[in-house]
XYZ file of C-alpha atoms in Angstrom:
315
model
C 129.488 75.083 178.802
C 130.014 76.917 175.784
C 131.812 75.311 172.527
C 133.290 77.241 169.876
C 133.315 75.933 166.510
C 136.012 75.667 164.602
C 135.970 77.620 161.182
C 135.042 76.410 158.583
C 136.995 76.695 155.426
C 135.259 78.454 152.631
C 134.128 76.336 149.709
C 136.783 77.599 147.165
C 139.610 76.831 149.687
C 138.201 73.441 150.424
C 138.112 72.904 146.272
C 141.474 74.594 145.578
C 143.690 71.365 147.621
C 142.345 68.984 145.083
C 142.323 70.953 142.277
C 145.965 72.013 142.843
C 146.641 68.521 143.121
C 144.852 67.161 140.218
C 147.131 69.864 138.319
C 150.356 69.256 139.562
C 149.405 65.310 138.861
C 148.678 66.376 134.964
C 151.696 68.938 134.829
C 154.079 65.678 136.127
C 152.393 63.273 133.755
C 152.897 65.475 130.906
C 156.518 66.405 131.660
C 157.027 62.347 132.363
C 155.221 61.859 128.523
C 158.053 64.342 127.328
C 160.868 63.372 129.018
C 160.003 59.732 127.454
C 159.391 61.184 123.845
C 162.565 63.158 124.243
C 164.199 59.941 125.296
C 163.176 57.829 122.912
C 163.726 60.265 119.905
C 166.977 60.798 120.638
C 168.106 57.270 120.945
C 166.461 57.142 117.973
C 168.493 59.814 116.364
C 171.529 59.460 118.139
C 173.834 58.515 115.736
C 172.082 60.498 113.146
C 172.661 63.946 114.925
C 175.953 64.104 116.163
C 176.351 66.326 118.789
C 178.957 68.573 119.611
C 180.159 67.323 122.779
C 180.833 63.643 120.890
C 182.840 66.322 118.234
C 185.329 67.834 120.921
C 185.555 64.240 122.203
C 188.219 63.781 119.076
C 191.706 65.019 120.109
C 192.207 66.124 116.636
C 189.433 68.091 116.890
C 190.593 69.479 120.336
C 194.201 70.166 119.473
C 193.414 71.714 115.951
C 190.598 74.567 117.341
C 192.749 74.999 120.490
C 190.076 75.725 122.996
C 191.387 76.754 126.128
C 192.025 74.698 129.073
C 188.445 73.803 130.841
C 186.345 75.615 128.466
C 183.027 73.624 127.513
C 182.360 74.607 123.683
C 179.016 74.393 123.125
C 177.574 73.997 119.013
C 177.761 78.124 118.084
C 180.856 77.897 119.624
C 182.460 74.970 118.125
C 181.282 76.874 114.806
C 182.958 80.258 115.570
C 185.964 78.653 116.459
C 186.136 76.648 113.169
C 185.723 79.874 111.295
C 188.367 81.347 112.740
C 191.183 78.529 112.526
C 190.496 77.179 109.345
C 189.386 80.309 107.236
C 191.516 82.712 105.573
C 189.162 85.185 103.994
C 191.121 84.026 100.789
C 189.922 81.622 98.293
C 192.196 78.492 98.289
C 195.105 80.082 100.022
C 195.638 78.326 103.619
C 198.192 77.551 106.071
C 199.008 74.329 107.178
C 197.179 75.046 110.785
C 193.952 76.028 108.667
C 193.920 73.230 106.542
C 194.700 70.351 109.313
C 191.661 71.969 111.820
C 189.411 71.899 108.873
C 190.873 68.255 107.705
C 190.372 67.304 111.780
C 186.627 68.638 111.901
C 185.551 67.015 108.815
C 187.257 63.327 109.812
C 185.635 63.656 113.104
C 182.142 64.562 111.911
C 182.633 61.580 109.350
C 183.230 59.258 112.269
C 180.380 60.627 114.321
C 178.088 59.834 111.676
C 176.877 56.220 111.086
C 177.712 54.063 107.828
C 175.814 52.036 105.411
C 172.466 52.075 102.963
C 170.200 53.545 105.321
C 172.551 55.655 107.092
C 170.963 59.151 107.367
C 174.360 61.841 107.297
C 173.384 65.004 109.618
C 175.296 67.115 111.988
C 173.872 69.775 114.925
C 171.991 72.620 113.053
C 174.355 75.162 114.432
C 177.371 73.488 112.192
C 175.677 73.097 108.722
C 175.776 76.622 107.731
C 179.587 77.588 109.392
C 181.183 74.281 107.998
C 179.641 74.782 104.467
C 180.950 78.805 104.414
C 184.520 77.104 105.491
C 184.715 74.491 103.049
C 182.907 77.242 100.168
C 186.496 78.463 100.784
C 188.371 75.331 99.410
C 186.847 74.998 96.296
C 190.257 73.592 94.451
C 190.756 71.067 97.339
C 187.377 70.166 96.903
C 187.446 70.163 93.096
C 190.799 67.601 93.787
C 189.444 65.230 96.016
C 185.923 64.729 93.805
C 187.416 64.063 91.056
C 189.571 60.955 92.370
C 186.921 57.949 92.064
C 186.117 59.846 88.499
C 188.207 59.427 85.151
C 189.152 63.038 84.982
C 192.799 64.079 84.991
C 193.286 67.028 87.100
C 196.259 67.996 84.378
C 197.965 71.187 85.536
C 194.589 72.760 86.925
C 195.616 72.445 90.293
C 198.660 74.272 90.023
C 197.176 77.073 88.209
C 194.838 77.287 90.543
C 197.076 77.268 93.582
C 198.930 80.045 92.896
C 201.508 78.879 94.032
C 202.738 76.044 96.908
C 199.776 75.676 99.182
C 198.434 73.554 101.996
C 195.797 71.078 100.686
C 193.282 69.426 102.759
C 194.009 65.610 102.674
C 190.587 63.578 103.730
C 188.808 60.758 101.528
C 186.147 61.502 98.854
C 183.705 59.809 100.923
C 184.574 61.953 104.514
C 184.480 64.648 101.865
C 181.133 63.716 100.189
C 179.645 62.676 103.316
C 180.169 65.648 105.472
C 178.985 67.882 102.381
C 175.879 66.159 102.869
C 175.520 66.404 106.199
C 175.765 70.238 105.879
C 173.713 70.584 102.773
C 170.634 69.403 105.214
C 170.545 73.283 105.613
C 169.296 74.570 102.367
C 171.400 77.717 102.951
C 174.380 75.704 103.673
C 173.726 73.791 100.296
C 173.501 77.295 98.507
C 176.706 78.633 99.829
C 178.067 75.257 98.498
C 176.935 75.478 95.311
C 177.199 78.936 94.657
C 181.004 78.722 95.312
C 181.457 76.028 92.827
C 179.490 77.775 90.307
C 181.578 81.056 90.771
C 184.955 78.620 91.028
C 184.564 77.317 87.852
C 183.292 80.251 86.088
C 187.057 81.520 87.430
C 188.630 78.994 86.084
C 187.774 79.350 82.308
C 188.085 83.306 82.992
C 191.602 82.366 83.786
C 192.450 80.948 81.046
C 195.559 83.776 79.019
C 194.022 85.869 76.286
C 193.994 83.962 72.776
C 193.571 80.670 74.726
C 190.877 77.870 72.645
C 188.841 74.980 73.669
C 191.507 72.935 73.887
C 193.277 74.934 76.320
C 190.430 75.199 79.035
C 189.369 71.007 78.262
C 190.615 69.694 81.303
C 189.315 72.629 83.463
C 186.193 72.653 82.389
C 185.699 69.055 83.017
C 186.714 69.309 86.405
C 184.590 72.042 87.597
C 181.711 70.086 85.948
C 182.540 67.038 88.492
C 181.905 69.486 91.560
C 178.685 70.180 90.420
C 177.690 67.166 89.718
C 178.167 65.913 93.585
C 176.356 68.945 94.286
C 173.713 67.667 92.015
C 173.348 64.132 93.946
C 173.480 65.414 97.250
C 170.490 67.424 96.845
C 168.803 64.814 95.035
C 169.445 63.101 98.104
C 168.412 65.545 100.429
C 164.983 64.755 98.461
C 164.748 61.305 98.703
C 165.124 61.440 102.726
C 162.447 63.578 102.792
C 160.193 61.897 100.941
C 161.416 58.164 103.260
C 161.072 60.290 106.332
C 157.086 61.289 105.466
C 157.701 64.954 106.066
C 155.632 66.844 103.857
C 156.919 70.362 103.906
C 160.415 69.306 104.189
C 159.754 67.615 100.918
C 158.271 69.860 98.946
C 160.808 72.990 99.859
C 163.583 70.216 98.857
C 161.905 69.531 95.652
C 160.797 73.244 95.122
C 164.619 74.341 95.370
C 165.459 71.307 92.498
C 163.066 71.621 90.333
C 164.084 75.217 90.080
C 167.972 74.245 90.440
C 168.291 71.963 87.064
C 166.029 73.611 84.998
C 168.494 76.989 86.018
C 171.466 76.787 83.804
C 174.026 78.555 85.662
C 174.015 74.876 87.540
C 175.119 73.005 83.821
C 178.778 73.927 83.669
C 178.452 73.431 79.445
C 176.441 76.243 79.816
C 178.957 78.710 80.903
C 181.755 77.159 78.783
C 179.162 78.560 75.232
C 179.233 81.839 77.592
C 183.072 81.571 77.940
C 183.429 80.689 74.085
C 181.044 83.131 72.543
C 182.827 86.200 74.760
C 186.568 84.880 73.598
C 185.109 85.006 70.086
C 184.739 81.461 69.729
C 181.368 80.099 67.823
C 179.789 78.494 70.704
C 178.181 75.660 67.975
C 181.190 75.366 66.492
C 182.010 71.469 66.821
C 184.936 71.691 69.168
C 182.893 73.446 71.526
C 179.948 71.088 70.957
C 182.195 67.847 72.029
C 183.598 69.525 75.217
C 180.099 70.142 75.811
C 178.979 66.523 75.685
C 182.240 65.362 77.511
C 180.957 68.263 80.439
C 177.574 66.996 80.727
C 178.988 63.133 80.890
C 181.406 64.568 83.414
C 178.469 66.035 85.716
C 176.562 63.093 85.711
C 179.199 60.835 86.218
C 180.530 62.584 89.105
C 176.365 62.499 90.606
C 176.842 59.396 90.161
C 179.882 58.251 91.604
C 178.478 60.358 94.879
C 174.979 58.843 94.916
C 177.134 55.647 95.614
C 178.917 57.186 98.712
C 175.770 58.202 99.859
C 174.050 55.038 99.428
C 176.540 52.034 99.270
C 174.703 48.529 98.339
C 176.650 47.084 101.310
């Protein structure tokens, strides 16, 4: 009787099951490892990093972009669409429907966001750069809600700076202050900030009628030295999470961008007001200008601050 042997299987195949499975054994170790880490960091983070999803859960938020029925906005979206509704393409000129789906985004990101001393203020990266271009927009509402926890008397600067009856966004100084932070994680979103503010206030002593003196551009001034002095303590903050967080690089690009930012005058707004004085043909070391520019410096830091305490209340 004859028997015919089975084939047998050449060495690599015979190697190749076990190998294959050994791999596929790593591969679902590894993806378990990540799907842990990925867990864990963002119930770690996850009132830190608001998403967008939590956002459009707001019905302000909702009714005030006016997505369509069904549509699922994701984060670029969400962005686009606040471009659209609350921007103007004109400097402190908005309608009513602008101003209430920019008030609506900025309540609901302050919500989103936890509270207290070691809260740490951040939205989704896709926001920080859109919501900081929409509120560089708003520099007189943002001027006007600063300067409420601060001893400076708007005077007539609003009006002026109007141009006539507008709509005005109506949040807190701390929704304001907090979401500015929150943005100003992006260090382009904190330039577009600042550089609006700088140019703002620049406008507003340019504004003042020919023949006008010191007197006449006090109160203005002293304002547009408050804005930059919240500027001034949220990036000092931006710092001192980076430095409490252990992350290197982060840190030194923060401290980089403010080492170079106070030591860079167009950020003093005392600076600008000798530029304003010496061009109107006023001696910029004459003593009325030298007291305005002691009561604009006092101003700035004040208003730094006043916001360092938003940002990290002793409660």
């Amino acid at each position: 009787m004859t028997h015919t042997r089975e084939p047998t299987a050449p060495e690599s195949a015979r190697t190749a099951r076990p190998r294959r499975t050994t791999a596929l054994f790593i591969s679902l170790v590894v993806l378990a490892a990540c799907a842990v880490g990925g867990g864990w960091w963002w119930y770690q983070h996850r009132d830190s990093l608001p998403d967008c999803t939590r956002l459009l859960d707001d019905r302000n938020v909702r009714r005030a972009l006016a997505p369509a029925d069904g549509e699922n906005l994701d984060c670029a979206a969400l962005a686009a669409r606040l471009r659209k509704t609350a921007t103007s393409g004109r400097t402190d000129r908005h309608t009513p429907g602008q101003v209430r789906a920019l008030t609506s985004v900025l309540t609901a990101v302050d919500h989103a966001m936890p509270e207290g001393p070691k809260a740490v203020l951040r939205i989704d990266p896709e926001l920080r750069v859109p919501l900081a271009k929409t509120l560089a927009e708003y520099p007189a509402d943002t001027r006007a809600i600063i300067i409420r926890p601060v001893t400076v008397s708007a005077g007539d600067e609003e009006g002026q700076d109007g141009q006539g009856p507008q709509a005005h966004l109506s949040v807190s100084s701390t929704v304001l202050v907090r979401a500015m932070r929150a943005a100003s994680e992006s260090t382009q979103a904190f330039s577009t900030l600042h550089t609006a503010h700088v140019e703002a206030g620049i406008a507003l002593l340019n504004a003042a009628p020919p023949g006008a003196g010191v007197d006449d551009v006090k109160i203005k001034a002293r304002v547009a030295a408050c804005a930059l002095g919240t500027l001034d303590a949220i990036h000092h903050d931006a710092l001192r999470d980076a430095q409490d967080e252990d992350d290197p690089e982060q840190e030194q690009a923060t401290d980089r961008q403010i080492s170079d930012w106070v030591v860079d005058p167009d950020t003093q707004m005392n600076h600008h007001l000798s530029n304003w004085a010496e061009r109107r043909g006023i001696d910029p070391d004459s003593g009325e200008v030298n007291n305005l520019e002691h009561d604009v410096r006092n101003d700035q830091n004040t208003s730094a601050q006043t916001t360092d305490d938003i940002l990290n209340p002793e409660f």
